[in-house]
Coordinates of C-alpha atoms in Angstrom, one line a residue:
M68 CA 114.3 95.1 176.6
T69 CA 111.5 92.5 176.5
L70 CA 108.4 92.7 174.4
I71 CA 105.3 91.1 175.9
L72 CA 103.0 89.5 173.4
R73 CA 99.5 88.3 173.8
K74 CA 98.7 85.4 176.3
G75 CA 101.8 86.3 178.3
K76 CA 104.4 85.3 175.7
S77 CA 107.5 87.4 175.5
I78 CA 110.5 87.9 173.3
S79 CA 113.8 89.8 173.8
T80 CA 114.4 92.8 171.7
G81 CA 118.0 93.2 172.8
P82 CA 121.1 92.0 170.9
I83 CA 120.4 88.8 168.9
E84 CA 121.9 85.7 170.3
K85 CA 123.1 83.6 167.4
Q86 CA 122.6 79.9 167.7
K87 CA 125.5 77.5 167.3
W88 CA 125.6 73.9 166.3
T89 CA 128.0 71.4 168.0
R90 CA 129.2 68.6 165.8
P91 CA 128.8 65.2 167.5
S92 CA 132.1 64.1 169.0
D93 CA 131.8 60.5 167.7
W94 CA 131.5 61.5 164.1
L95 CA 134.6 60.7 162.0
D96 CA 136.7 63.7 161.1
M97 CA 136.4 65.0 157.5
P98 CA 139.7 65.1 155.6
A99 CA 141.6 68.4 155.2
M100 CA 141.1 70.2 151.9
S101 CA 142.6 73.3 150.4
Q102 CA 142.2 75.6 147.4
G103 CA 143.2 73.7 144.2
D104 CA 141.9 70.4 145.4
E105 CA 139.1 68.7 143.3
K106 CA 137.1 66.3 145.3
I107 CA 133.8 65.6 147.0
V108 CA 133.8 63.8 150.4
F109 CA 130.7 62.4 152.1
L110 CA 130.4 61.1 155.7
V111 CA 127.8 58.3 155.4
K112 CA 125.9 56.5 158.1
I113 CA 125.5 52.8 157.8
F114 CA 122.7 50.9 159.6
E115 CA 122.6 47.2 160.4
K116 CA 119.3 46.8 158.7
G117 CA 117.8 48.4 155.6
N118 CA 119.2 49.5 152.3
N119 CA 122.2 51.8 152.9
Y120 CA 121.9 53.1 149.4
L121 CA 123.8 56.1 147.8
R122 CA 123.1 57.5 144.3
F123 CA 124.2 60.7 142.5
R124 CA 125.1 62.0 139.1
I125 CA 128.1 64.0 138.0
T126 CA 129.1 65.7 134.8
G127 CA 132.7 64.8 134.0
D128 CA 134.3 61.3 134.2
F129 CA 134.8 60.5 137.8
Q130 CA 135.8 57.7 140.3
V131 CA 134.5 56.9 143.7
D132 CA 136.2 55.3 146.7
W133 CA 133.2 54.1 148.7
G134 CA 135.2 53.8 151.9
D135 CA 134.3 50.1 152.4
G136 CA 137.1 48.6 150.3
N137 CA 135.2 49.2 147.0
T138 CA 136.2 51.6 144.2
D139 CA 134.3 52.3 140.9
T140 CA 134.8 54.5 137.9
Y141 CA 132.1 56.2 135.9
S142 CA 131.7 58.1 132.7
S143 CA 130.3 61.7 132.6
N144 CA 126.6 61.9 133.5
D145 CA 126.5 58.3 134.8
H146 CA 125.0 57.6 138.1
G147 CA 127.4 56.6 140.8
E148 CA 125.5 54.2 143.1
H149 CA 126.3 51.8 145.9
S150 CA 124.7 49.8 148.6
F151 CA 126.7 49.6 151.8
S152 CA 126.9 46.5 154.0
W153 CA 127.0 46.8 157.8
S154 CA 129.6 44.0 158.0
D155 CA 132.0 45.8 155.6
I156 CA 132.2 48.8 157.9
S157 CA 134.6 48.8 160.9
A158 CA 132.9 48.4 164.3
S159 CA 135.2 51.1 165.6
T160 CA 133.1 53.7 163.7
L161 CA 130.0 53.0 165.7
T162 CA 128.3 56.1 167.1
S163 CA 126.0 56.6 170.1
D164 CA 123.1 56.8 167.6
G165 CA 123.7 53.2 166.5
F166 CA 125.2 53.7 163.1
R167 CA 128.6 52.9 161.6
Q168 CA 130.4 55.4 159.3
A169 CA 132.1 55.4 156.0
I170 CA 133.9 58.2 154.2
V171 CA 133.2 58.3 150.5
T172 CA 135.6 60.2 148.3
I173 CA 134.8 61.3 144.7
T174 CA 137.5 62.6 142.4
P175 CA 137.8 63.2 138.6
Q176 CA 139.4 60.7 136.4
S177 CA 142.8 61.7 134.9
G178 CA 142.4 64.4 132.3
S179 CA 138.8 65.2 133.3
H180 CA 137.0 67.7 135.6
M181 CA 133.8 67.4 137.4
T182 CA 131.5 70.4 136.5
V183 CA 128.0 69.5 137.7
F184 CA 126.9 67.6 140.8
N185 CA 123.3 66.4 141.2
G186 CA 122.5 64.3 144.2
R187 CA 119.0 63.7 142.9
G188 CA 120.1 62.4 139.5
T189 CA 117.2 61.0 137.4
A190 CA 114.4 58.7 138.4
P191 CA 114.3 56.5 140.3
Y192 CA 115.8 58.3 143.2
H193 CA 115.8 55.3 145.5
H194 CA 117.0 51.7 145.8
P195 CA 115.1 49.4 143.4
D196 CA 114.0 47.3 146.4
E197 CA 112.4 50.3 148.2
A198 CA 109.2 52.2 147.5
Y199 CA 109.6 55.8 146.3
R200 CA 109.9 58.1 149.2
A201 CA 110.6 61.4 147.5
I202 CA 113.9 61.7 149.3
T203 CA 117.5 61.3 148.2
N204 CA 120.6 60.0 149.9
P205 CA 119.3 59.9 153.5
N206 CA 122.5 58.4 154.7
I207 CA 124.8 61.4 153.9
I208 CA 125.3 63.3 157.2
S209 CA 128.2 65.5 156.2
A210 CA 129.5 66.8 152.8
K211 CA 132.8 68.6 152.1
I212 CA 133.8 69.8 148.7
A213 CA 136.8 71.6 147.0
S214 CA 136.9 72.5 143.3
T215 CA 137.0 75.5 141.0
H216 CA 135.5 73.5 138.1
F217 CA 131.9 73.1 139.3
T218 CA 129.4 75.4 137.6
S219 CA 126.2 74.0 139.0
F220 CA 124.8 72.5 142.2
Y221 CA 121.2 72.6 141.0
Q222 CA 119.3 70.1 143.2
G223 CA 122.7 69.0 144.5
F224 CA 121.3 67.7 147.8
W225 CA 117.6 68.0 147.0
N226 CA 115.5 66.4 149.8
A227 CA 118.5 64.8 151.5
P228 CA 117.1 64.5 155.0
G229 CA 120.2 63.1 156.6
L230 CA 122.6 65.9 155.8
E231 CA 123.5 68.0 158.8
E232 CA 126.7 69.7 157.8
F233 CA 128.1 71.1 154.6
E234 CA 131.4 72.8 153.7
Y235 CA 132.8 74.1 150.4
V236 CA 136.5 74.9 150.7
G237 CA 138.0 77.8 148.8
T238 CA 136.6 79.7 145.8
N239 CA 134.5 78.2 143.1
N240 CA 132.7 79.0 139.9
V241 CA 129.3 77.7 140.7
T242 CA 126.6 80.0 139.3
N243 CA 123.5 77.9 140.0
W244 CA 122.7 77.0 143.6
S245 CA 119.0 76.7 142.9
N246 CA 117.4 74.0 145.1
A247 CA 120.8 72.9 146.2
F248 CA 119.7 72.1 149.8
Y249 CA 115.9 72.1 149.2
G250 CA 114.2 69.9 151.8
C251 CA 117.4 69.1 153.7
S252 CA 115.3 69.1 156.9
N253 CA 118.2 68.2 159.2
L254 CA 120.8 70.5 157.8
K255 CA 122.1 72.5 160.7
K256 CA 125.3 74.2 159.7
V257 CA 127.1 75.5 156.6
V258 CA 130.7 75.8 157.7
Q259 CA 132.0 77.8 154.8
L260 CA 130.7 78.6 151.3
N261 CA 131.9 81.0 148.6
T262 CA 129.0 82.2 146.5
S263 CA 130.7 85.1 144.8
S264 CA 130.0 83.6 141.3
A265 CA 126.3 82.7 142.1
T266 CA 123.6 84.2 140.0
N267 CA 120.7 81.9 141.1
T268 CA 120.1 80.9 144.7
S269 CA 116.4 80.3 144.4
A270 CA 115.0 77.9 147.0
M271 CA 118.7 77.1 147.9
F272 CA 117.8 76.5 151.6
K273 CA 114.1 76.1 151.3
L274 CA 112.5 73.8 153.9
C275 CA 115.8 73.5 155.8
Y276 CA 113.8 73.3 159.1
N277 CA 116.7 72.8 161.4
L278 CA 119.3 75.2 159.8
I279 CA 120.7 77.5 162.5
E280 CA 124.1 78.5 161.3
I281 CA 125.4 79.8 158.0
P282 CA 128.4 81.9 157.1
S283 CA 128.3 85.3 155.4
L284 CA 127.3 84.7 151.7
N285 CA 128.4 86.9 148.8
T286 CA 125.1 87.3 146.8
S287 CA 126.1 90.5 145.0
N288 CA 125.8 88.8 141.6
V289 CA 122.6 86.9 142.3
T290 CA 119.6 87.9 140.1
N291 CA 117.2 85.2 141.3
I292 CA 116.9 84.8 145.1
T293 CA 113.3 83.7 145.3
S294 CA 112.5 81.5 148.3
M295 CA 116.2 81.2 149.2
F296 CA 115.5 80.7 153.0
E297 CA 111.8 80.0 152.8
S298 CA 110.5 78.0 155.8
C299 CA 113.9 77.9 157.6
V300 CA 111.9 77.9 160.8
S301 CA 114.8 77.6 163.3
I302 CA 117.4 80.1 162.1
D303 CA 117.4 83.3 164.2
Y304 CA 120.2 85.2 162.5
I305 CA 121.3 85.5 158.9
P306 CA 124.4 87.6 157.9
S307 CA 124.0 90.4 155.4
I308 CA 122.4 89.4 152.1
D309 CA 123.4 91.8 149.2
V310 CA 120.5 92.0 146.7
S311 CA 122.0 94.8 144.5
S312 CA 121.5 92.6 141.4
C313 CA 117.9 91.6 142.2
T314 CA 114.6 93.2 141.5
T315 CA 112.3 90.6 143.1
L316 CA 112.6 89.4 146.7
S317 CA 109.6 87.0 146.6
T318 CA 109.3 84.7 149.7
V319 CA 113.1 85.0 150.5
F320 CA 112.5 84.7 154.2
S321 CA 108.9 83.7 154.3
G322 CA 108.2 81.2 157.1
C323 CA 111.5 82.0 158.9
N324 CA 109.6 81.9 162.2
S325 CA 112.7 82.5 164.4
L326 CA 114.5 85.1 162.3
A327 CA 115.0 88.3 164.4
N328 CA 117.2 90.4 162.1
N329 CA 116.7 92.0 158.6
P330 CA 119.7 90.7 156.6
L331 CA 119.1 92.7 153.4
I332 CA 121.5 95.3 152.1
N333 CA 121.6 97.3 148.8
V334 CA 117.8 97.1 148.2
S335 CA 117.4 100.2 146.0
G336 CA 116.6 98.1 142.8
I337 CA 113.8 96.1 144.4
T338 CA 110.4 96.3 142.7
N339 CA 108.7 93.3 144.2
A340 CA 108.7 92.2 147.9
T341 CA 106.0 89.6 147.7
T342 CA 105.8 87.6 150.9
L343 CA 109.3 88.7 151.8
F344 CA 109.0 88.3 155.6
A345 CA 105.7 86.6 155.9
S346 CA 105.4 84.7 159.2
C347 CA 108.7 85.9 160.5
F348 CA 107.3 85.9 164.0
M349 CA 110.4 87.3 165.8
L350 CA 111.2 90.2 163.5
T351 CA 110.7 93.4 165.4
S352 CA 111.7 96.2 163.0
F353 CA 112.4 97.0 159.4
E354 CA 113.9 100.0 157.8
A355 CA 114.9 100.4 154.1
T356 CA 114.8 102.7 151.1
M357 CA 113.3 100.9 148.1
P358 CA 112.5 103.8 145.7
N359 CA 111.0 101.7 142.9
L360 CA 109.1 99.2 145.1
S361 CA 105.7 98.4 143.4
I362 CA 104.3 95.2 145.0
V363 CA 104.3 94.5 148.7
Y364 CA 101.8 91.6 148.8
R365 CA 102.1 89.8 152.2
M366 CA 105.5 91.5 152.8
F367 CA 105.1 91.4 156.6
D368 CA 102.0 89.2 156.8
G369 CA 101.8 87.5 160.2
C370 CA 104.8 89.2 161.7
A371 CA 103.4 89.2 165.2
A372 CA 106.4 90.9 167.0
L373 CA 106.9 93.6 164.4
Q374 CA 106.7 97.0 166.0
S375 CA 108.1 99.5 163.5
V376 CA 108.3 99.7 159.7
K377 CA 110.1 102.6 158.1
L378 CA 109.9 102.0 154.3
T379 CA 110.8 104.8 151.9
V380 CA 109.5 104.6 148.3
N381 CA 109.1 107.0 145.5
A382 CA 105.8 108.8 145.2
G383 CA 103.4 106.7 143.1
S384 CA 105.6 103.6 142.8
L385 CA 103.3 101.3 144.9
T386 CA 100.5 99.7 143.0
S387 CA 99.5 96.9 145.3
F388 CA 99.2 96.8 149.1
R389 CA 97.5 93.5 149.7
Y390 CA 98.0 91.7 153.0
V391 CA 101.1 93.8 153.7
F392 CA 100.6 94.1 157.5
R393 CA 97.9 91.5 158.2
N394 CA 98.0 90.2 161.8
C395 CA 101.0 92.4 162.7
T396 CA 99.4 92.7 166.2
S397 CA 102.4 94.4 167.8
L398 CA 102.9 97.0 165.1
A399 CA 102.9 100.5 166.6
E400 CA 104.6 102.6 163.8
I401 CA 104.3 102.7 160.1
K402 CA 106.1 105.4 158.2
P403 CA 103.6 106.9 155.8
V404 CA 104.1 106.0 152.1
D405 CA 102.3 107.3 149.0
T406 CA 99.5 104.9 148.1
S407 CA 97.9 107.2 145.4
N408 CA 98.4 104.5 142.7
V409 CA 97.5 101.5 144.8
T410 CA 94.5 99.7 143.4
N411 CA 94.3 96.7 145.8
F412 CA 94.3 97.1 149.6
D413 CA 92.8 93.7 150.5
Y414 CA 93.7 92.8 154.2
A415 CA 96.3 95.5 154.3
F416 CA 95.8 96.4 158.0
S417 CA 93.7 93.4 159.1
G418 CA 94.4 92.6 162.7
I419 CA 96.4 95.6 163.6
K420 CA 95.7 96.6 167.2
R421 CA 98.1 99.3 168.3
I422 CA 97.6 101.8 165.4
K423 CA 94.4 103.8 165.1
D424 CA 95.4 106.6 162.7
F425 CA 95.6 105.6 159.1
T426 CA 94.9 109.1 157.6
W427 CA 98.0 109.0 155.5
V428 CA 96.5 106.3 153.2
D429 CA 95.4 107.6 149.8
F430 CA 92.4 105.8 148.3
S431 CA 92.2 107.8 145.1
S432 CA 93.0 104.7 142.9
A433 CA 91.4 102.1 145.2
Q434 CA 89.5 99.3 143.4
S435 CA 89.5 96.6 146.1
V436 CA 89.5 97.1 149.9
A437 CA 88.2 93.7 151.0
E438 CA 88.9 93.0 154.7
M439 CA 91.3 96.0 154.7
F440 CA 90.8 96.8 158.4
T441 CA 89.2 93.5 159.6
A442 CA 89.6 93.1 163.4
S443 CA 91.7 96.2 163.7
N444 CA 91.3 99.0 166.3
I445 CA 90.6 101.8 163.9
E446 CA 88.1 104.3 165.5
D447 CA 87.6 107.0 162.9
A448 CA 87.3 106.3 159.1
S449 CA 85.5 109.6 158.3
W450 CA 88.5 110.8 156.2
I451 CA 88.0 108.0 153.7
T452 CA 86.3 108.6 150.4
L453 CA 85.9 105.7 148.1
G454 CA 85.3 106.7 144.5
S455 CA 83.7 105.1 141.5
S456 CA 86.8 103.0 140.8
L457 CA 85.8 100.8 143.7
T458 CA 84.7 97.3 142.9
N459 CA 85.1 95.3 146.1
C460 CA 84.6 96.4 149.7
I461 CA 83.4 93.1 151.3
D462 CA 84.2 92.9 155.0
M463 CA 86.2 96.1 154.9
F464 CA 85.5 96.9 158.6
F465 CA 84.5 93.4 159.7
N466 CA 85.0 93.0 163.5
C467 CA 86.2 96.6 164.0
K468 CA 84.7 96.7 167.4
K469 CA 86.0 100.2 168.2
L470 CA 85.0 101.9 165.0
V471 CA 82.7 104.9 165.7
K472 CA 82.8 106.8 162.4
G473 CA 82.6 105.1 159.0
P474 CA 83.9 106.5 155.7
A475 CA 82.6 109.8 154.5
S476 CA 81.2 108.3 151.3
I477 CA 81.2 105.1 149.2
D478 CA 80.5 105.3 145.5
C479 CA 78.9 101.9 144.6
T480 CA 78.8 102.4 140.8
N481 CA 80.9 99.3 140.2
V482 CA 80.1 97.5 143.5
T483 CA 77.8 94.5 143.6
T484 CA 78.2 93.4 147.3
L485 CA 78.3 95.1 150.7
Q486 CA 78.5 91.8 152.5
D487 CA 79.7 92.2 156.1
L488 CA 80.9 95.7 155.4
F489 CA 80.4 96.8 159.0
S490 CA 79.6 93.5 160.6
N491 CA 80.3 93.4 164.4
C492 CA 81.2 97.1 164.5
Y493 CA 79.7 97.4 168.0
M494 CA 80.4 101.1 168.5
L495 CA 79.6 102.4 165.0
K496 CA 77.4 105.5 165.0
E497 CA 78.1 107.3 161.8
L498 CA 77.6 105.6 158.4
P499 CA 78.9 106.8 155.0
T500 CA 76.8 108.3 152.3
F501 CA 76.2 105.5 149.8
T502 CA 75.8 106.6 146.2
N503 CA 74.9 104.8 143.0
T504 CA 73.8 101.6 144.7
G505 CA 71.6 100.4 141.9
S506 CA 73.9 97.4 141.1
I507 CA 74.1 96.1 144.7
V508 CA 72.8 92.5 144.9
N509 CA 74.2 91.4 148.3
M510 CA 73.8 93.0 151.7
Y511 CA 74.3 89.9 153.7
G512 CA 75.4 91.0 157.2
T513 CA 76.2 94.6 156.1
F514 CA 75.2 96.1 159.5
L515 CA 75.2 92.8 161.5
S516 CA 75.6 93.5 165.3
C517 CA 76.2 97.3 164.8
R518 CA 74.9 97.7 168.4
S519 CA 75.2 101.5 168.5
L520 CA 73.5 102.4 165.2
T521 CA 70.2 104.2 165.6
S522 CA 69.5 104.7 162.0
I523 CA 70.6 103.6 158.5
P524 CA 70.3 105.5 155.3
L525 CA 67.9 104.5 152.5
V526 CA 69.8 103.2 149.5
T527 CA 68.5 101.9 146.2
T528 CA 68.1 98.1 146.5
N529 CA 66.2 97.3 143.3
A530 CA 68.8 94.7 142.3
L531 CA 69.2 93.2 145.8
T532 CA 69.0 89.4 146.0
S533 CA 70.2 88.8 149.5
F534 CA 69.4 90.8 152.7
R535 CA 70.3 87.9 155.1
A536 CA 71.1 89.1 158.6
M537 CA 71.4 92.6 157.2
V538 CA 70.6 94.4 160.4
N539 CA 70.5 91.4 162.8
G540 CA 71.6 92.4 166.3
C541 CA 71.4 96.1 165.7
I542 CA 70.0 96.6 169.2
S543 CA 69.8 100.4 169.0
L544 CA 68.3 100.6 165.5
Q545 CA 64.9 102.4 165.6
S546 CA 63.7 102.2 162.0
I547 CA 64.3 100.3 158.8
P548 CA 64.0 102.5 155.7
A549 CA 61.9 101.6 152.7
F550 CA 64.3 99.1 151.2
N551 CA 63.0 97.3 148.2
L552 CA 63.5 93.6 149.1
S553 CA 61.5 92.0 146.3
G554 CA 64.5 90.7 144.5
A555 CA 65.4 88.1 147.2
T556 CA 63.1 85.2 146.5
A557 CA 64.7 82.1 147.9
Y558 CA 65.8 80.9 151.4
P559 CA 68.1 81.7 153.1
N560 CA 68.6 85.1 151.4
G561 CA 66.5 86.9 154.0
Y562 CA 67.3 84.7 157.0
Q563 CA 67.6 86.5 160.3
F564 CA 67.1 89.9 158.6
A565 CA 66.3 92.0 161.6
Q566 CA 66.1 89.8 164.6
S567 CA 67.1 91.0 168.1
C568 CA 66.8 94.7 167.1
F569 CA 65.4 95.5 170.5
A570 CA 64.8 99.2 169.8
L571 CA 63.2 98.7 166.4
T572 CA 59.7 100.2 166.3
E573 CA 59.1 100.2 162.6
S574 CA 60.1 98.6 159.3
N575 CA 59.3 100.3 156.1
A576 CA 60.9 97.6 153.9
T577 CA 58.8 96.5 151.0
G578 CA 58.3 93.5 148.8
A579 CA 60.0 90.8 150.9
S580 CA 59.0 87.3 149.6
T581 CA 61.5 85.0 151.4
Q582 CA 61.8 83.9 155.0
H583 CA 62.9 86.6 157.4
S584 CA 62.6 87.5 161.0
Y585 CA 61.7 90.4 163.4
I586 CA 61.9 88.3 166.5
N587 CA 62.9 90.2 169.7
C588 CA 62.2 93.6 168.2
G589 CA 60.2 96.6 169.7
M590 CA 57.3 96.9 167.3
E591 CA 53.8 97.5 168.5
R592 CA 50.7 96.0 166.8
T593 CA 50.2 98.9 164.4
E594 CA 53.8 98.7 163.1
I595 CA 53.6 94.9 162.7
V596 CA 50.4 95.3 160.7
A597 CA 52.1 98.0 158.5
M598 CA 55.0 95.6 158.0
F599 CA 52.5 92.8 156.9
N600 CA 51.0 95.2 154.4
N601 CA 54.4 95.9 152.9
L602 CA 55.2 92.2 152.4
G603 CA 55.4 90.6 149.0
T604 CA 53.9 87.2 148.2
N605 CA 55.9 84.4 149.9
T606 CA 57.9 82.4 147.4
D607 CA 59.7 79.8 149.5
G608 CA 56.9 78.3 151.6
R609 CA 58.6 79.5 154.8
T610 CA 58.0 81.9 157.6
I611 CA 58.0 85.4 158.9
N612 CA 58.8 85.6 162.6
V613 CA 57.4 88.4 164.8
Q614 CA 57.7 86.6 168.2
K615 CA 58.6 88.6 171.3
N616 CA 57.5 92.0 170.0
P617 CA 55.4 94.2 172.3
G618 CA 52.5 94.1 169.9
T619 CA 52.7 90.4 169.0
A620 CA 50.1 89.3 171.6
E621 CA 47.6 91.9 170.3
L622 CA 47.5 90.7 166.7
T623 CA 44.1 89.7 165.6
A624 CA 43.0 87.0 163.1
S625 CA 42.4 89.7 160.5
D626 CA 45.9 91.1 161.1
L627 CA 47.5 87.7 160.6
A628 CA 45.3 87.2 157.5
I629 CA 47.1 90.0 155.8
A630 CA 50.3 87.9 155.8
T631 CA 48.7 84.5 155.4
G632 CA 46.8 85.8 152.5
K633 CA 50.2 86.3 150.8
S634 CA 51.2 82.7 151.5
W635 CA 53.2 83.5 154.7
T636 CA 53.3 81.3 157.8
V637 CA 53.5 83.8 160.7
L638 CA 55.3 82.8 163.8
T639 CA 53.9 84.5 166.8

C-alpha cells in the first residue's frame, strides 16, 4: 500500500524495510573479544596533514598501546592523550578515503579496573595548537569494548563526529549511558550493546544524524529516557523499547524524520509524552494504552504521514492538549479521549485536513484555545460552548476556510482579545453568542475576510483599543452594529477597519478617533453622512477613507465639513 502525500510525494505503508550499513572493506579488522575481557579498542584514522590528536579520561589506572609503537601508562582520572604522525603508520593501512589506520588498545593496569570512560574529559577538548571546535576525538571511526567493570559512559563519545561503528561485547554493569553518543553525527551502526543495567539513557543517541542500525536494547530498568533518539533523522526502524520503568517520554523520538514504526512497549506508567514523536514524518499509526497520561504537548506535532491514532487513557487524566496533532495533514482517525480536565488546547488540531468531526472534544475546563483549529477543515463548531474559564481564544479558527457554523457561545469574562478569531473563514455564516465582552481590548482581524457573513452581533466594546481590520474583506456584510470605538486613539489601531465590504450599506459604529477606512463599500450619501456624524474627534492627524462608495461622489462641502470639523482628513 502506498500513501500519497501533498505535492505528489508518496510513502510505502507496507512492511518496513530496515536499512543496513556495510562496513568499508579496507578498514582494519577489530580484534576478537569475549565475555570476561577488559579492554577498549579504537580504530583511528590518521591523515598526512593536521593534528591527529586523541584525548580521553578513564577512572581506574590504565595503559594505552597507541598502535604506532608507543605505549603509555596513566593514573586514575588522568587524560590519555596522543598525537599521531603519518610517518609512524604503515602505508599498508591506507584506505580509499586517503587516511592510514592505527588500532589503539586500552587496558587496566595490573590490580586495577576501569570503571568510567569519558571521551570528552575536561577542557580543553582539543589539541593545544588547534582552535576550540566543540568536538572530541574526530579521528576515532570504530570503537569496541568488553568489560563488566564499567559503570558509566556519560559523554563517552560526546560530539565525536568520526565515529561510525560501535560494539560492546558481552554483559556490563553500565547504569549511565546519558549523552554517550550525543552529536556522533556519522555514527551508523551499533553492532551489539547490552543495556540491561542501564537506568539513564537520556540523549544517548541525540543528534546521531546518520544512525541507521541498532540492535535490540534492554531498557526495562531505565527511568530517564528523555531525548534518547532525538534528531536521529536517518533511522527508519528501532526495535522494541521497554519503558516500563519510565513515567516521562519527553522528546524520545522527536525529529526522527524517517522513523516508520512505534518501538514503545509497556507504556502503562507514562504520564508525560511531551514531543514524543514530533516531526516523525514517516510514522503512519500509533496505538497504545496509557491510562495515566496527563501531558501530550507536541506528542505528534508535524507527523505529516500519520493516519490513525488510537490512544486509550483514563477519564480525566489529560490536563494539556497543546500542539498534539498540529500539521498532521494525513490524519483521518483519532480515537476519542476524555478532555474534560484539559485546560490548554493551543494548536491541538491546527492544520488537520481529513477530519471534520471533533464533537468528542470536551471544553468544560478550557482556558486557552489559541489557534486550536487553525487552517483545519472543520465545518461545524456549533457544538462548542466556551465558558467563563476561557482566557485565550486568539486565532482559534484562523484560516478555517470551510467553517460554516461557529461555536454556540463564547463567554468573554476573562478574555481580553478576539484577535483573528475567525480571520479568513470564507464560508462562515453563523457566529457565536458573545457574552461578558466588557474586558475586550483587541478585535484586530476578528472577522477579517469572512466573505459569507451578512451580519455580526453587537457586543460591548467600551474597553476596545484596537479594531484594526476587524471586518476588512467581509464582502457580504450589510451593516456594522453600534460598536463603541472611542478607546482606539492611535494609528494603526483602526487601520483597514471595514474596507472592501462591498455589500455594506451602513455603519452604526461610534466614537472612532483613529485612521480607518470604508473604501470599496456600498454606502450611499445618507449613510456616509450618518457615519460622519458618529465619528469622534480625530486624534492621530490621519484619514478616514470613503473612496469608491456609491454615495461618495454626491458628498457636499457641508457633508465633508462634519468630518473635517472633527479634525479628520477625508479621502474621497
